[in-house]
Short mmCIF file of C-alpha atoms and ligand atoms in Angstrom, two decimals:
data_model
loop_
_atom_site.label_atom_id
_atom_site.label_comp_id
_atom_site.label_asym_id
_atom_site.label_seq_id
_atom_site.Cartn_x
_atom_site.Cartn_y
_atom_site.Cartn_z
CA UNK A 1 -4.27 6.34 32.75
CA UNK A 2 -6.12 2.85 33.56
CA UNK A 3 -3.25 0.26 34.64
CA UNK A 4 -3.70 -3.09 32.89
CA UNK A 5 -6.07 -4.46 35.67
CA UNK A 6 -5.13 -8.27 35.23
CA UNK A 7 -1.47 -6.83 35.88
CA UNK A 8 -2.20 -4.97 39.07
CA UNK A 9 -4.31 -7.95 40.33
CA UNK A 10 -1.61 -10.56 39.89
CA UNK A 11 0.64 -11.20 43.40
CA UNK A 12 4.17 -11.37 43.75
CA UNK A 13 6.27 -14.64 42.55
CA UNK A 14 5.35 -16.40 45.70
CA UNK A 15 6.87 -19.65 45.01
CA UNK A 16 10.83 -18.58 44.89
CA UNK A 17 10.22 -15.22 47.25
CA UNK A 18 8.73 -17.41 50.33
CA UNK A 19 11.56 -20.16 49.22
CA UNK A 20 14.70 -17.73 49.59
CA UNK A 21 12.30 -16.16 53.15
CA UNK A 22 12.23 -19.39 54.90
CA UNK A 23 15.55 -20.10 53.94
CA UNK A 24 17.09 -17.01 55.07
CA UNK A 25 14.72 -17.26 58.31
CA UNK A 26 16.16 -20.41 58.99
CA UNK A 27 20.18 -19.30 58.42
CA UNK A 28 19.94 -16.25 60.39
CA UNK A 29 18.74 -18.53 63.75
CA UNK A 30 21.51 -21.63 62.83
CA UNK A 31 24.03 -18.78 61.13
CA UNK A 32 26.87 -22.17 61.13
CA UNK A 33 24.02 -24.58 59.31
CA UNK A 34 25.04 -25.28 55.56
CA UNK A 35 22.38 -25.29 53.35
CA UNK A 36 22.02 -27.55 50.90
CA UNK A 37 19.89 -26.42 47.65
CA UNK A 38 18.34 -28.59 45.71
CA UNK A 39 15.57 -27.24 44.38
CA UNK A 40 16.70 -24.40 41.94
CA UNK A 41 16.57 -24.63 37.95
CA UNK A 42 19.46 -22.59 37.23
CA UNK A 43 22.65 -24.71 35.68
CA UNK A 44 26.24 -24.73 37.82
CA UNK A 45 28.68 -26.35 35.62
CA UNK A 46 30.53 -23.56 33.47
CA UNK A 47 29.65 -22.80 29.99
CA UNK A 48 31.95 -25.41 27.54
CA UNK A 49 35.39 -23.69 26.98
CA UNK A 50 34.45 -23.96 23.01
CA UNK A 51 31.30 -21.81 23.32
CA UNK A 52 33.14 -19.54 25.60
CA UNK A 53 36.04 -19.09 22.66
CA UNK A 54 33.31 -17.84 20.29
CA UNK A 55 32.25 -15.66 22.39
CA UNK A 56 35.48 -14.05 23.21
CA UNK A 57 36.06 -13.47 19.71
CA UNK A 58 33.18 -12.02 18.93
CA UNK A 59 33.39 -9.34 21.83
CA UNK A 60 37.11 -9.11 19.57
CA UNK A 61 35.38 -8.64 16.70
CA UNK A 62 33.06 -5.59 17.53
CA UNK A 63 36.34 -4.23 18.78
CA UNK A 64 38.05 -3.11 15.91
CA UNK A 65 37.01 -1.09 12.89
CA UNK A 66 37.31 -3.76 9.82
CA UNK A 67 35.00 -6.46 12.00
CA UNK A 68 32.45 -4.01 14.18
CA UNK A 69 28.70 -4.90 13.32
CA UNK A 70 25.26 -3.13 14.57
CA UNK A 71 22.15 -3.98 14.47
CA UNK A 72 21.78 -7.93 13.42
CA UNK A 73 18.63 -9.26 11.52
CA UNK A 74 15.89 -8.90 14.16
CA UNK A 75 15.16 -12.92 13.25
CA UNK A 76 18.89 -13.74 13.66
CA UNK A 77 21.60 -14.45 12.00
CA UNK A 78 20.80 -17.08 8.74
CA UNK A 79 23.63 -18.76 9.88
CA UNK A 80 22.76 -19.50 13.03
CA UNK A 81 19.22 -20.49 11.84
CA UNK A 82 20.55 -22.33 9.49
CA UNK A 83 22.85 -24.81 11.71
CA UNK A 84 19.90 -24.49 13.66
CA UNK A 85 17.86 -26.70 11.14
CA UNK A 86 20.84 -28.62 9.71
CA UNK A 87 21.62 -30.53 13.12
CA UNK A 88 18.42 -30.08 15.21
CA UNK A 89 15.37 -30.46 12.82
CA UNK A 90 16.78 -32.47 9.64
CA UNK A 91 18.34 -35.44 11.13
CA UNK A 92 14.79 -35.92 12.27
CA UNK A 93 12.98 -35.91 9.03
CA UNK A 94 11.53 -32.06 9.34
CA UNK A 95 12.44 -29.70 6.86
CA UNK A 96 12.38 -25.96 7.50
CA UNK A 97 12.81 -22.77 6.18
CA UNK A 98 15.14 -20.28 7.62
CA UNK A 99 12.54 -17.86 7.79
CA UNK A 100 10.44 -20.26 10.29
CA UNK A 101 13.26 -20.16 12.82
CA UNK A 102 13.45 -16.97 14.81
CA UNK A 103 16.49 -16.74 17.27
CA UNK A 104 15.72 -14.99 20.56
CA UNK A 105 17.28 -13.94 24.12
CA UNK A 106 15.97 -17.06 25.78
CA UNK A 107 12.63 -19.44 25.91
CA UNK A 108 11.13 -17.13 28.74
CA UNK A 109 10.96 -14.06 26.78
CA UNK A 110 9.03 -15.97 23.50
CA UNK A 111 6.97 -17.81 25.70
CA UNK A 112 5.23 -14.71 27.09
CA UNK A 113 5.77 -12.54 23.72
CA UNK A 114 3.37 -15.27 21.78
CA UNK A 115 0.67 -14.46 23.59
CA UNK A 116 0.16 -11.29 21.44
CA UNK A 117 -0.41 -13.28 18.53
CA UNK A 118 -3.71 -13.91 19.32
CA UNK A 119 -7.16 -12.57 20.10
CA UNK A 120 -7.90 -11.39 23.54
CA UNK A 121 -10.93 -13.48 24.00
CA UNK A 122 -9.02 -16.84 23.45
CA UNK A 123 -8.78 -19.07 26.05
CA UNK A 124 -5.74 -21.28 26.92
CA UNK A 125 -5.08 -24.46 28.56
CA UNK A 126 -2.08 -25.10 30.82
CA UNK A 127 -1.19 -28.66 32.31
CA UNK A 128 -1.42 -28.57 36.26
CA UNK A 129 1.44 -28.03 38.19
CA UNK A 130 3.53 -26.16 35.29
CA UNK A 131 6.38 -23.49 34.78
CA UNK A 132 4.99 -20.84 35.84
CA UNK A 133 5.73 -18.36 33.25
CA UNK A 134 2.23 -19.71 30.74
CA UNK A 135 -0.25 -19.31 33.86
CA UNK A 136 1.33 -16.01 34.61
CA UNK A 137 1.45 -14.64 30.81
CA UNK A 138 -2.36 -15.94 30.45
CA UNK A 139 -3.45 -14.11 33.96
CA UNK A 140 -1.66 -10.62 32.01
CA UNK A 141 -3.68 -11.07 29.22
CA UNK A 142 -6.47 -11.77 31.14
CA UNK A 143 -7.05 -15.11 29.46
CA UNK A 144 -9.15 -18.17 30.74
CA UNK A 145 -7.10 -20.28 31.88
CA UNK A 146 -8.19 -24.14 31.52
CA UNK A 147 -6.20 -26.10 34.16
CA UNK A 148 -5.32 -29.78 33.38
CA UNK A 149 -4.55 -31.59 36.20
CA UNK A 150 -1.64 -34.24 36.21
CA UNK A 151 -0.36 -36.22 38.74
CA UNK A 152 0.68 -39.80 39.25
CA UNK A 153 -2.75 -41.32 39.42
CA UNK A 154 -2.75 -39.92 35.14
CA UNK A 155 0.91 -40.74 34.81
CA UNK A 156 1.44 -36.96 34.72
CA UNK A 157 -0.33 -36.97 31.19
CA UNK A 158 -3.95 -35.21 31.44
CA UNK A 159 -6.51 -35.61 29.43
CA UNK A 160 -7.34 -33.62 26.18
CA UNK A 161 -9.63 -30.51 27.26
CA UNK A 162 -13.03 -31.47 27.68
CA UNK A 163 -14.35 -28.23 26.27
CA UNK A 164 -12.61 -25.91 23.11
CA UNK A 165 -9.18 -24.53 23.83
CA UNK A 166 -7.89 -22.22 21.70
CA UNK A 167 -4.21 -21.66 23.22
CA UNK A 168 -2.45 -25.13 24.37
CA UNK A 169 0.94 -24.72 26.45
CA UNK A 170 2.59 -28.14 26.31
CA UNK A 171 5.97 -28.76 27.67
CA UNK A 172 7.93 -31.67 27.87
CA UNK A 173 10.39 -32.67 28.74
CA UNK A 174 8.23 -31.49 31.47
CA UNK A 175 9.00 -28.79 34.16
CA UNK A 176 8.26 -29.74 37.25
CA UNK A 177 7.36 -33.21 36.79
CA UNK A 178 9.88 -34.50 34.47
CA UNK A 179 7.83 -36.54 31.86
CA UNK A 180 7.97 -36.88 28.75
CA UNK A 181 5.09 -38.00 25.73
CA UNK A 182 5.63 -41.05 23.50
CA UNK A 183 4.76 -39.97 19.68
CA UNK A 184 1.45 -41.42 19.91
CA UNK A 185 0.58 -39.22 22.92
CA UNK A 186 2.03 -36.29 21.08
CA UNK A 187 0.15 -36.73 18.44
CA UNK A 188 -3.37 -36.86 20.24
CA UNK A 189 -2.41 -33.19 21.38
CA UNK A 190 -1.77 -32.41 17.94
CA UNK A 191 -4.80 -34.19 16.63
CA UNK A 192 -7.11 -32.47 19.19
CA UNK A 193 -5.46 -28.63 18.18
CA UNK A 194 -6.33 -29.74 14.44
CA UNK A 195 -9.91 -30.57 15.18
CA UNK A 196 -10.20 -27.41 17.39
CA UNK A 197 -8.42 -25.20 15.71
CA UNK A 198 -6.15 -24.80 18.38
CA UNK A 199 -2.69 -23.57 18.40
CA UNK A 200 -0.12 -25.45 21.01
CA UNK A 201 2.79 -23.73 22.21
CA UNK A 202 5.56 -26.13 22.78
CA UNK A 203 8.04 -25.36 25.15
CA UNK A 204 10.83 -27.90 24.42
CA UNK A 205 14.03 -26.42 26.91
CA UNK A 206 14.69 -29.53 28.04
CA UNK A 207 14.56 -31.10 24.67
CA UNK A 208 18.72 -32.15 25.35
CA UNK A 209 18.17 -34.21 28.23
CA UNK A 210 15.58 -36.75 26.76
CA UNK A 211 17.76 -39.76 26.28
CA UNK A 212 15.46 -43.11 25.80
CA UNK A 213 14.55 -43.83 22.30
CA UNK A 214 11.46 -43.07 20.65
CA UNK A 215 10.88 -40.18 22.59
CA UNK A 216 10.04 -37.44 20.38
CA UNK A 217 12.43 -34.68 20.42
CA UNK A 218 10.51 -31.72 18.50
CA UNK A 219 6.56 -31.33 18.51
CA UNK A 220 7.55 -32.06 14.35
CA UNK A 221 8.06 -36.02 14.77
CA UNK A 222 4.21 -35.71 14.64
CA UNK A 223 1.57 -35.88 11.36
CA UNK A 224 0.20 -31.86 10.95
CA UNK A 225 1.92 -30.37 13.56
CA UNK A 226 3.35 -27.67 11.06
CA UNK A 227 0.20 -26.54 10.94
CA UNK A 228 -0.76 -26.81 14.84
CA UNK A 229 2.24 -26.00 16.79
CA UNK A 230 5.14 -23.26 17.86
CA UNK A 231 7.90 -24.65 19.33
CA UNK A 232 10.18 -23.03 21.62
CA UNK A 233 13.98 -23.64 22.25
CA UNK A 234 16.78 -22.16 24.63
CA UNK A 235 20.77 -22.68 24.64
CA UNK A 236 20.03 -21.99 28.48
CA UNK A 237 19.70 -25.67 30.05
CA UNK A 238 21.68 -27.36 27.05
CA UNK A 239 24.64 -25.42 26.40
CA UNK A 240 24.20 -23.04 30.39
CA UNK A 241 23.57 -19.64 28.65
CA UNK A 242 21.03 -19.12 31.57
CA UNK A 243 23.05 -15.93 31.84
CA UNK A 244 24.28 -15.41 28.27
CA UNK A 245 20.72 -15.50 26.85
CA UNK A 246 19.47 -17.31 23.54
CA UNK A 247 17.17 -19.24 22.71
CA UNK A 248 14.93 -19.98 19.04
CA UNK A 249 11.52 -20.18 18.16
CA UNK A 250 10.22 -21.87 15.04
CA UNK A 251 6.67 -20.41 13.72
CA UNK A 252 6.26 -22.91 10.57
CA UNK A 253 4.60 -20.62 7.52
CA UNK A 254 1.84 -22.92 7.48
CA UNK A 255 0.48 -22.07 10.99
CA UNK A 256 -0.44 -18.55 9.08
CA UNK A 257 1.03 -16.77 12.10
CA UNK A 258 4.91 -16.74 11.08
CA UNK A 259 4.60 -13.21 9.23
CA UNK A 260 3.15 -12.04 12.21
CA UNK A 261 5.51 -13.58 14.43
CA UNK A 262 7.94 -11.45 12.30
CA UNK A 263 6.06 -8.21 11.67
CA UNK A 264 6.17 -8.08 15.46
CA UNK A 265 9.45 -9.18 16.62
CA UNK A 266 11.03 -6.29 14.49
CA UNK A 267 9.07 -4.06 15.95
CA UNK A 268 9.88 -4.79 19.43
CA UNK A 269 12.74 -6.95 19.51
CA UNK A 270 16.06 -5.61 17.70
CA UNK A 271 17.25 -8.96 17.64
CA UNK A 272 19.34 -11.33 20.22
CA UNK A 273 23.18 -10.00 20.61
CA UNK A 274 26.09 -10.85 17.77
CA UNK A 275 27.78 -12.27 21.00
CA UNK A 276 25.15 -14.64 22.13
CA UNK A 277 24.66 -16.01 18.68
CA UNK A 278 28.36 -16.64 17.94
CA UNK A 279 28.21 -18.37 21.02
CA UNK A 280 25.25 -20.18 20.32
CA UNK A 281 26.68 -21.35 16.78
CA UNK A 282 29.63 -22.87 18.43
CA UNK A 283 26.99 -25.31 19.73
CA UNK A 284 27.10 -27.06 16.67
CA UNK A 285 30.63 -27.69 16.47
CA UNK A 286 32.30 -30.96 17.18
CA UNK A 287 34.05 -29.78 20.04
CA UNK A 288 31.36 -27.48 21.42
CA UNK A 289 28.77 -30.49 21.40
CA UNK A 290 31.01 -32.54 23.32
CA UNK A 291 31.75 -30.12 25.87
CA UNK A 292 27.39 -29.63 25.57
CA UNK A 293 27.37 -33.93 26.29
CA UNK A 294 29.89 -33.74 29.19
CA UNK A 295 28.04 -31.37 31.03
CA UNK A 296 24.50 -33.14 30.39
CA UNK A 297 26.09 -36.45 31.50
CA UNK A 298 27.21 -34.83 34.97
CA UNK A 299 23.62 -33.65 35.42
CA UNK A 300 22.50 -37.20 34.11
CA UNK A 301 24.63 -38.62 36.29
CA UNK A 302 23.44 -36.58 39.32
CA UNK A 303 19.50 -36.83 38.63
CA UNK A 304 20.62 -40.43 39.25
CA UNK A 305 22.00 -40.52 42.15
CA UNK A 306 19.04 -38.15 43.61
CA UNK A 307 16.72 -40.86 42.16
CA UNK A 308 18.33 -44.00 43.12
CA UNK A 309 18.81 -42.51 46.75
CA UNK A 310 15.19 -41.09 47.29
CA UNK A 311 14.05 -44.08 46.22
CA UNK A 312 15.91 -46.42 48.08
CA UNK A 313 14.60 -44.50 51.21
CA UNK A 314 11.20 -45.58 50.29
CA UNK A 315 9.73 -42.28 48.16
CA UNK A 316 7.69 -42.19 45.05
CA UNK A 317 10.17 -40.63 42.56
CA UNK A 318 9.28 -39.40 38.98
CA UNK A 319 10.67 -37.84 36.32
CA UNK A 320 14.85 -37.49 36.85
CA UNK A 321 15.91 -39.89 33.27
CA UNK A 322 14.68 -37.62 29.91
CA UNK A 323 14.87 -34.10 32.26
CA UNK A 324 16.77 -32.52 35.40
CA UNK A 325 14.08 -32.71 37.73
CA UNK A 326 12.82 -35.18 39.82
CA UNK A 327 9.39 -35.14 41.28
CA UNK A 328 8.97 -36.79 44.30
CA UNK A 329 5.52 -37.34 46.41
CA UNK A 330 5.72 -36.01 50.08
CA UNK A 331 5.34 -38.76 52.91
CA UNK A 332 2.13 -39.27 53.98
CA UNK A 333 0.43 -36.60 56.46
CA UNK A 334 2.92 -33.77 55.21
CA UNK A 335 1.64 -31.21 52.34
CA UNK A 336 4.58 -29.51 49.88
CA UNK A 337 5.35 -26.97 52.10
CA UNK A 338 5.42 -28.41 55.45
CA UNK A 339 7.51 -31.54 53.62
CA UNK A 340 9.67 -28.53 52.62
CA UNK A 341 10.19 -27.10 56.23
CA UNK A 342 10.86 -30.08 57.65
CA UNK A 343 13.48 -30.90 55.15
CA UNK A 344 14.91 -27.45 55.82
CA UNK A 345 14.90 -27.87 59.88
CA UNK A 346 15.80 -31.33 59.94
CA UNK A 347 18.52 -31.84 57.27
CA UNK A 348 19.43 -28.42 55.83
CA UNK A 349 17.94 -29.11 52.75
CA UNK A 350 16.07 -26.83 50.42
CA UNK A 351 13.65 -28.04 47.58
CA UNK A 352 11.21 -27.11 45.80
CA UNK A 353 7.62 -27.48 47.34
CA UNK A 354 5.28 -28.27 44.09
CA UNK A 355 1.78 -26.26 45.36
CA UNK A 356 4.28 -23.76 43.92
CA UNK A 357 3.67 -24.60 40.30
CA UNK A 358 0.17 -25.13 40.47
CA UNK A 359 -3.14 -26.50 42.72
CA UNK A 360 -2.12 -30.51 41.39
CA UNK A 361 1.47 -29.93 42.82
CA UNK A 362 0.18 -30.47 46.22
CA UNK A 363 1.17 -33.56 47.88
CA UNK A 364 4.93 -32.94 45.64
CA UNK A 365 8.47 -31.11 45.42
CA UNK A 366 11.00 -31.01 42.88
CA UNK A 367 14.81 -32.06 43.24
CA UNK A 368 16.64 -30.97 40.26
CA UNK A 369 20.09 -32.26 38.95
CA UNK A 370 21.11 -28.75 38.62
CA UNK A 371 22.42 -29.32 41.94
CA UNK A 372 25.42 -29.79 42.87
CA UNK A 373 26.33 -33.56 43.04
CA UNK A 374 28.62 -33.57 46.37
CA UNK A 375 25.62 -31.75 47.84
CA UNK A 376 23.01 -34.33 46.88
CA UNK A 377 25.01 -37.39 48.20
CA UNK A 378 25.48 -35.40 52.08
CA UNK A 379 21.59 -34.08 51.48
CA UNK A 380 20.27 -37.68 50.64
CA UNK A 381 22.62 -38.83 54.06
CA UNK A 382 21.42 -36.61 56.11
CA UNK A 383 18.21 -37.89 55.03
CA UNK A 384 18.45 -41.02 55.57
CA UNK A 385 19.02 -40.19 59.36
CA UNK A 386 15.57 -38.18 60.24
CA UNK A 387 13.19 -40.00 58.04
N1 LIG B 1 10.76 -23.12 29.82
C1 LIG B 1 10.94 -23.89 30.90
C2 LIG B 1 10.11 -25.10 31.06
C3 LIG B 1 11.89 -23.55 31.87
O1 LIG B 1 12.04 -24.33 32.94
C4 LIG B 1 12.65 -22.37 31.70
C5 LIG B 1 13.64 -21.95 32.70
O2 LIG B 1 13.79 -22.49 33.76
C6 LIG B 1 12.42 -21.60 30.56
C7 LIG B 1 11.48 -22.01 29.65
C8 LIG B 1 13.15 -20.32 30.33
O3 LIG B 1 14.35 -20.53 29.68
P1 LIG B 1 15.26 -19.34 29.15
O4 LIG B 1 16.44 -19.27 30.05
O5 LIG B 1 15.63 -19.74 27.76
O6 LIG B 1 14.46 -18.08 29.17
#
């Protein structure tokens, strides 16, 4: 047996294991500090009660012999795809087929599944700093990688690849840096994968937090995309089913790989769980998508007051009002991680140092709104008294 040698070569998640190592370093010598977290990109407001009531009935439902199901469609439910399209695709204009939308157990698991769609010898391009998961899926598959640097001096938006790319991983709302594309930058992206022949994978997660008008909300708003572009969805940051799992995927026939998409999903995926998807159906309900608003408004509300406050201490914010996280440039002689240490010594507070997500995070960390509002207001204080 040969182990897959792009595998064995890769290192361990650095970023969040040398996070949680300083951190714990630092509680075990000041065991009374209290930490304050701001960095991490998991949701803490509970899961709306109405998507929580679908749920219990559906664990009701495989309890008894009249209502038990197996084995679901390995694509989903049609139902689910169907409300799916109804309320998130044709109030914009794009028509679908159910058999384009493929319901999965979250964004993460699609996003690295993709990548067996195509050739070995493709290459893929990957904006600089990024979620790490499209760097770390291309490194697997021993791809290369074609790093697009973005930072303030580009407005966060690179430039189209110089050279061919076959593989384009495009997300905004972006993770770390918070942007988002106007249509007319979209469609460059989608323009440039036409000409090349390029496929981009759009990760859209945060799709539910872009709130100014005439940003685009699917990769669809744009002329030929059906032909160019995958994009991928998750329940986790919009409805907080980081823990339930579900997410969607829609592989439009006309990108020639959506019978692929499928031949290979049922063979290795038997399909997200009845439970998730009932759950993830309640979405669309009235009362579930108010309970969905309320908690986006708190987080809203938060990745305000961690803007307003940084910046009113003198920092170079980004990002924080169509996504959770705000991007904020380290003071001057101070990389990402010793910024981050000296938050953690001086005020307690944890972040996220952006060299973590890529070579053009230097010189960055992330806040995200995730956090928990009371503990932004005391971090931003005790802030305000070191700087
Ligand atoms: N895409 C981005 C940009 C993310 O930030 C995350 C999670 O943090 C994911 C995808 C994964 O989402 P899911 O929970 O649906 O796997």
């Amino acid at each position: 047996m040969n182990s897959n040698p792009y595998l064995q070569q890769m290192k361990g998640s650095y970023l969040f294991t040398e996070i949680v190592n300083r951190t714990k370093a630092y509680t075990a010598s000041h065991p009374d500090a209290r930490v304050l977290r701001l960095g991490v990109g998991d949701i803490t407001r509970p899961i709306p009660e109405p998507l929580i009531r679908a749920m219990h009935e559906a664990v009701e439902e495989l309890a008894h012999g009249g209502t038990f199901r197996g084995y679901g469609p390995e694509e989903g439910y049609e139902w689910l795809r169907q409300a799916i399209i109804e309320h998130d695709y044709r109030p914009r204009g794009i028509d679908l087929e159910a058999d384009e939308v493929f319901i999965s157990d979250g964004a993460g698991s699609d996003l690295g599944n993709l990548s067996e769609l195509f050739a070995p010898d493709n290459s893929v391009a990957i904006l600089d700093p990024s979620y790490p998961a499209y760097v770390d899926t291309s490194r697997m598959a021993g791809r290369e990688i074609i790093f697009l640097p973005s930072h303030a001096e580009n407005a966060f938006v690179p430039a189209l690849p110089a050279q061919k790319a076959d593989i384009i991983y495009l997300c905004f709302p972006n993770n770390p840096t918070g942007t988002v594309l106007t249509r007319e930058q979209l469609q460059q992206w989608v323009d440039y994968a036409r000409e090349n022949k390029s496929i981009i994978i759009f990760d859209s997660a945060y799709e539910a937090f872009i709130e100014e008008p005439g940003i685009p909300h699917s990769i669809y708003e744009t002329e030929g995309a059906k032909e160019v572009a995958i994009e991928v969805r998750s329940f986790s940051k919009s409805a907080g089913f980081t823990a339930v799992r579900c997410g969607y995927t829609v592989v439009p026939r006309q990108t020639g790989l959506q019978g692929m998409w499928l031949r290979r999903q049922c063979t290795k995926f038997n399909g997200a769980s009845y439970i998730s998807q009932k759950g993830a159906l309640a979405c669309y309900t009235p009362e579930g998508r108010r309970g969905i608003l309320d908690n986006l408004a708190a987080y809203k509300q938060t990745a305000q007051v961690l803007s307003d406050g940084l910046r009113s201490m003198g920092y170079d914010v980004f990002g924080g009002v169509n996504a959770p996280y705000i991007w904020c440039r380290v003071p001057q002689g101070y990389t990402s991680w010793s910024f981050f240490d000296h938050l953690l010594n001086e005020c307690q507070v944890v972040c996220t140092p952006g060299a973590g997500f890529g070579a053009s995070g230097e010189g960055y960390v992330r806040f995200s709104a995730f956090s928990k509002r009371e503990d932004c207001e005391e971090a931003l204080l005790r802030m305000q008294h070191v700087k």
